[in-house]
Amino acid sequence: MQRLPVSADMNCQEIWRADIDLVHRNRRAVDPQDQSDAFLQISSIAALLAARRLVNIGTVIAMIAS
C-alpha cells in the first residue's frame, strides 16, 4: 500500500493513530461509542483526502471499510 503525504500536525497524526490502534487492539473491550468516534475520525480523514484529490474514491471506501 502506498503511503500518501498528509499535511496534518504530527501531534494530531499521533493522536489519531493512537485512537485507531486502541480500537483495533481492544476491539471487544472498547466502548461502542469509542468505536463510533474512531469510525467518524477515519471517515473524516478519508473524506478530506478525497476532497484534496490525494486518494481516489476506492481508497476512501477501503479506509472506511477497514
PDB file of C-alpha atoms in Angstrom:
ATOM      1  CA  MET A   1       0.000   0.000   0.000  1.00  0.00           C
ATOM      2  CA  GLN A   2       1.362   3.371  -0.969  1.00  0.00           C
ATOM      3  CA  ARG A   3       1.625   5.920   1.830  1.00  0.00           C
ATOM      4  CA  LEU A   4       0.465   9.361   0.830  1.00  0.00           C
ATOM      5  CA  PRO A   5       1.628  12.578   2.460  1.00  0.00           C
ATOM      6  CA  VAL A   6      -0.844  14.155   4.842  1.00  0.00           C
ATOM      7  CA  SER A   7      -0.447  17.784   5.767  1.00  0.00           C
ATOM      8  CA  ALA A   8      -1.563  17.496   9.373  1.00  0.00           C
ATOM      9  CA  ASP A   9       0.270  18.415  12.509  1.00  0.00           C
ATOM     10  CA  MET A  10       2.419  15.468  13.637  1.00  0.00           C
ATOM     11  CA  ASN A  11       0.849  15.603  17.089  1.00  0.00           C
ATOM     12  CA  CYS A  12      -2.611  15.198  15.539  1.00  0.00           C
ATOM     13  CA  GLN A  13      -1.402  12.268  13.459  1.00  0.00           C
ATOM     14  CA  GLU A  14      -0.075  10.547  16.585  1.00  0.00           C
ATOM     15  CA  ILE A  15      -3.358  11.117  18.423  1.00  0.00           C
ATOM     16  CA  TRP A  16      -5.370   9.678  15.533  1.00  0.00           C
ATOM     17  CA  ARG A  17      -3.018   6.708  15.256  1.00  0.00           C
ATOM     18  CA  ALA A  18      -3.320   6.050  18.997  1.00  0.00           C
ATOM     19  CA  ASP A  19      -7.123   6.214  18.831  1.00  0.00           C
ATOM     20  CA  ILE A  20      -7.263   3.849  15.879  1.00  0.00           C
ATOM     21  CA  ASP A  21      -4.760   1.434  17.473  1.00  0.00           C
ATOM     22  CA  LEU A  22      -6.818   1.374  20.676  1.00  0.00           C
ATOM     23  CA  VAL A  23      -9.920   0.330  18.780  1.00  0.00           C
ATOM     24  CA  HIS A  24      -8.161  -2.399  16.793  1.00  0.00           C
ATOM     25  CA  ARG A  25      -6.199  -3.884  19.698  1.00  0.00           C
ATOM     26  CA  ASN A  26      -9.109  -3.950  22.130  1.00  0.00           C
ATOM     27  CA  ARG A  27     -11.995  -4.418  19.745  1.00  0.00           C
ATOM     28  CA  ARG A  28     -14.075  -6.358  22.269  1.00  0.00           C
ATOM     29  CA  ALA A  29     -13.138  -4.221  25.269  1.00  0.00           C
ATOM     30  CA  VAL A  30     -13.736  -0.792  23.747  1.00  0.00           C
ATOM     31  CA  ASP A  31     -16.991   1.004  24.387  1.00  0.00           C
ATOM     32  CA  PRO A  32     -19.180   1.106  21.245  1.00  0.00           C
ATOM     33  CA  GLN A  33     -19.219   4.902  21.463  1.00  0.00           C
ATOM     34  CA  ASP A  34     -15.418   4.924  21.206  1.00  0.00           C
ATOM     35  CA  GLN A  35     -15.628   2.693  18.138  1.00  0.00           C
ATOM     36  CA  SER A  36     -18.158   5.073  16.627  1.00  0.00           C
ATOM     37  CA  ASP A  37     -15.876   8.032  17.341  1.00  0.00           C
ATOM     38  CA  ALA A  38     -12.924   6.262  15.715  1.00  0.00           C
ATOM     39  CA  PHE A  39     -15.066   5.433  12.682  1.00  0.00           C
ATOM     40  CA  LEU A  40     -16.052   9.093  12.369  1.00  0.00           C
ATOM     41  CA  GLN A  41     -12.406  10.150  12.609  1.00  0.00           C
ATOM     42  CA  ILE A  42     -11.365   7.689   9.906  1.00  0.00           C
ATOM     43  CA  SER A  43     -14.289   8.753   7.720  1.00  0.00           C
ATOM     44  CA  SER A  44     -13.408  12.418   8.156  1.00  0.00           C
ATOM     45  CA  ILE A  45      -9.754  11.839   7.298  1.00  0.00           C
ATOM     46  CA  ALA A  46     -10.727   9.791   4.244  1.00  0.00           C
ATOM     47  CA  ALA A  47     -13.168  12.462   3.074  1.00  0.00           C
ATOM     48  CA  LEU A  48     -10.548  15.189   3.448  1.00  0.00           C
ATOM     49  CA  LEU A  49      -8.006  13.176   1.494  1.00  0.00           C
ATOM     50  CA  ALA A  50     -10.537  12.532  -1.264  1.00  0.00           C
ATOM     51  CA  ALA A  51     -11.540  16.198  -1.360  1.00  0.00           C
ATOM     52  CA  ARG A  52      -7.894  17.173  -1.800  1.00  0.00           C
ATOM     53  CA  ARG A  53      -7.625  14.502  -4.506  1.00  0.00           C
ATOM     54  CA  LEU A  54      -4.757  12.820  -2.690  1.00  0.00           C
ATOM     55  CA  VAL A  55      -6.533   9.473  -2.945  1.00  0.00           C
ATOM     56  CA  ASN A  56      -9.198   8.035  -5.194  1.00  0.00           C
ATOM     57  CA  ILE A  57     -12.691   7.025  -4.092  1.00  0.00           C
ATOM     58  CA  GLY A  58     -11.748   3.321  -3.982  1.00  0.00           C
ATOM     59  CA  THR A  59      -9.060   4.054  -1.411  1.00  0.00           C
ATOM     60  CA  VAL A  60     -11.537   6.095   0.643  1.00  0.00           C
ATOM     61  CA  ILE A  61     -14.021   3.223   0.654  1.00  0.00           C
ATOM     62  CA  ALA A  62     -11.260   0.809   1.688  1.00  0.00           C
ATOM     63  CA  MET A  63     -10.180   3.127   4.533  1.00  0.00           C
ATOM     64  CA  ILE A  64     -13.727   3.376   5.862  1.00  0.00           C
ATOM     65  CA  ALA A  65     -14.456  -0.337   5.442  1.00  0.00           C
ATOM     66  CA  SER A  66     -11.340  -1.498   7.287  1.00  0.00           C
TER      67      SER A  66
END
